[in-house]
Amino acid sequence: MKAHFLREIVSWYLLHKRDLPWRSTQDPYLIWLSEIILQQTRVNQGMPYYLKFAANYPTVTDFANAPIDEILRTWQGLGYYSRARNMHSTAIMVRDEFGGKFPTLYLDLLKLKGVGAYTAAAISSFVANEKRPVVDGNVYRVLARYWGIQEPINSNKGPKIFTALAEEIIAHTTDNGLYNQAIMEFGALHCKPVAPNCKECPLEGSCLALLNNQVSSLPIKLNKLKVKERNIHYLVWLHEGAVYMKKRGDGDIWNGLYDFWELQEAEIPDQSIAEAKVYTHKLTHQKLQIRFYISHTPPKGHKADDYLFYNAEEIENLPKPIIVKQFLDENKGSLQ
Ligand code: SF4
């Protein structure tokens, strides 16, 4: 069954593959360039960037020698600028530590910044024919559907199960790069997330998802992004026309930004304060309910002499969370 799967995928690929410029090269640097550009970008959008980078910087040493500002300018419009910065430091590493020769072996590739198992498997199999199966979103989807795998792709066991299966499949070929290209392309063009072309699929007779009517429910992905509700109670402590503000540390939200004195829930009834309105603010993992209590009285057990207060002009120049800025803007009159 695995040999059959592999054969069908490769035959499909040979008939349907797109003619993409990075497919006609064996240069690991250019393949790396294309892989990183395409990480969060569709092929159509990424193509002109790939061509521009390949023309402006034909070797990894050219890339490394270019000033970062120039790289960022060429990158402009692709978003996720950390990718461009990481690429630049990777290029410098290849220039300085690998003598300008871009690695082709899986384990060497993994030493490079921004290169994970997927990119290392892609480059090492395309260029050096290493037997390393690529396992990315496209591959998870095709495998989960064809084999009817109910294990979530992002559970603890999920990646191990899919990688083990991918390794068993690739064992049936000697052309590892070709198979990897084939399954990636099959996932991207044919067994797509929405509306896969099951009617004209070479695997139609043996695909378990199709036979069991599970095409749209596979692969299964756990929703790990549980949004936590969190209450924040700020004491906006005023003293001689200035406001107490503090810089937040790391290990929590808003690292390095300034906010107010935070009250613990138990402290709230002890304050003789007037409550302002409740603000809600959504972050990726947290939904914040924020209450601001304006007060001229110090928090219990503290005195103003021990703390730093900022006047309106100074506050203007402090970096602040957007919600704190909003509160300050709306309450200018009450903060004297
Ligand atoms: S039959 Fe449909 S779900 Fe199954 S592999 Fe083909 S396209 Fe994907």
PDB file of C-alpha atoms and ligand atoms in Angstrom, residues 5 9 141-147 186 190-192 195-211 214-216 218, ligand 1:
ATOM      1  CA  PHE A   5       0.786   5.409  -2.649  1.00  0.00           C
ATOM      2  CA  ILE A   9       1.914  10.406  -6.096  1.00  0.00           C
ATOM      3  CA  ARG A 141      -3.094  16.582   5.307  1.00  0.00           C
ATOM      4  CA  VAL A 142      -2.419  14.061   2.543  1.00  0.00           C
ATOM      5  CA  LEU A 143      -1.257  11.346   4.964  1.00  0.00           C
ATOM      6  CA  ALA A 144      -4.073  11.933   7.450  1.00  0.00           C
ATOM      7  CA  ARG A 145      -6.661  11.650   4.699  1.00  0.00           C
ATOM      8  CA  TYR A 146      -5.243   8.767   2.734  1.00  0.00           C
ATOM      9  CA  TRP A 147      -4.598   6.636   5.815  1.00  0.00           C
ATOM     10  CA  PHE A 186       0.173  16.973  -4.504  1.00  0.00           C
ATOM     11  CA  HIS A 190      -4.622  18.439  -5.574  1.00  0.00           C
ATOM     12  CA  CYS A 191      -5.420  17.252  -2.041  1.00  0.00           C
ATOM     13  CA  LYS A 192      -6.034  20.853  -0.980  1.00  0.00           C
ATOM     14  CA  ALA A 195     -12.337  21.230  -2.077  1.00  0.00           C
ATOM     15  CA  PRO A 196      -9.709  18.598  -2.861  1.00  0.00           C
ATOM     16  CA  ASN A 197     -10.118  17.031  -6.261  1.00  0.00           C
ATOM     17  CA  CYS A 198     -11.198  13.567  -5.069  1.00  0.00           C
ATOM     18  CA  LYS A 199     -13.123  12.829  -8.261  1.00  0.00           C
ATOM     19  CA  GLU A 200     -10.010  12.820 -10.386  1.00  0.00           C
ATOM     20  CA  CYS A 201      -7.636  11.523  -7.751  1.00  0.00           C
ATOM     21  CA  PRO A 202      -5.280   8.659  -8.565  1.00  0.00           C
ATOM     22  CA  LEU A 203      -5.743   7.485  -4.954  1.00  0.00           C
ATOM     23  CA  GLU A 204      -9.506   7.612  -5.015  1.00  0.00           C
ATOM     24  CA  GLY A 205      -9.982   3.814  -4.783  1.00  0.00           C
ATOM     25  CA  SER A 206      -7.919   3.397  -1.612  1.00  0.00           C
ATOM     26  CA  CYS A 207      -8.183   6.732   0.210  1.00  0.00           C
ATOM     27  CA  LEU A 208      -9.701   6.007   3.637  1.00  0.00           C
ATOM     28  CA  ALA A 209     -10.953   9.539   4.189  1.00  0.00           C
ATOM     29  CA  LEU A 210     -12.865   9.375   0.932  1.00  0.00           C
ATOM     30  CA  LEU A 211     -14.213   5.880   1.625  1.00  0.00           C
ATOM     31  CA  GLN A 214     -14.021  12.105   6.346  1.00  0.00           C
ATOM     32  CA  VAL A 215     -12.285  14.232   3.770  1.00  0.00           C
ATOM     33  CA  SER A 216     -13.413  17.512   5.278  1.00  0.00           C
ATOM     34  CA  LEU A 218      -9.184  15.288   8.384  1.00  0.00           C
TER      35      LEU A 218
HETATM   36  S1  SF4 B   1      -9.207  11.032  -2.685  1.00  0.00           S
HETATM   37 FE1  SF4 B   1      -9.441  13.149  -2.060  1.00  0.00          FE
HETATM   38  S2  SF4 B   1      -8.813  13.175   0.085  1.00  0.00           S
HETATM   39 FE2  SF4 B   1      -8.093  11.249  -0.781  1.00  0.00          FE
HETATM   40  S3  SF4 B   1      -5.997  11.689  -1.398  1.00  0.00           S
HETATM   41 FE3  SF4 B   1      -7.290  12.048  -3.198  1.00  0.00          FE
HETATM   42  S4  SF4 B   1      -7.789  14.225  -3.094  1.00  0.00           S
HETATM   43 FE4  SF4 B   1      -7.000  13.667  -1.092  1.00  0.00          FE
END
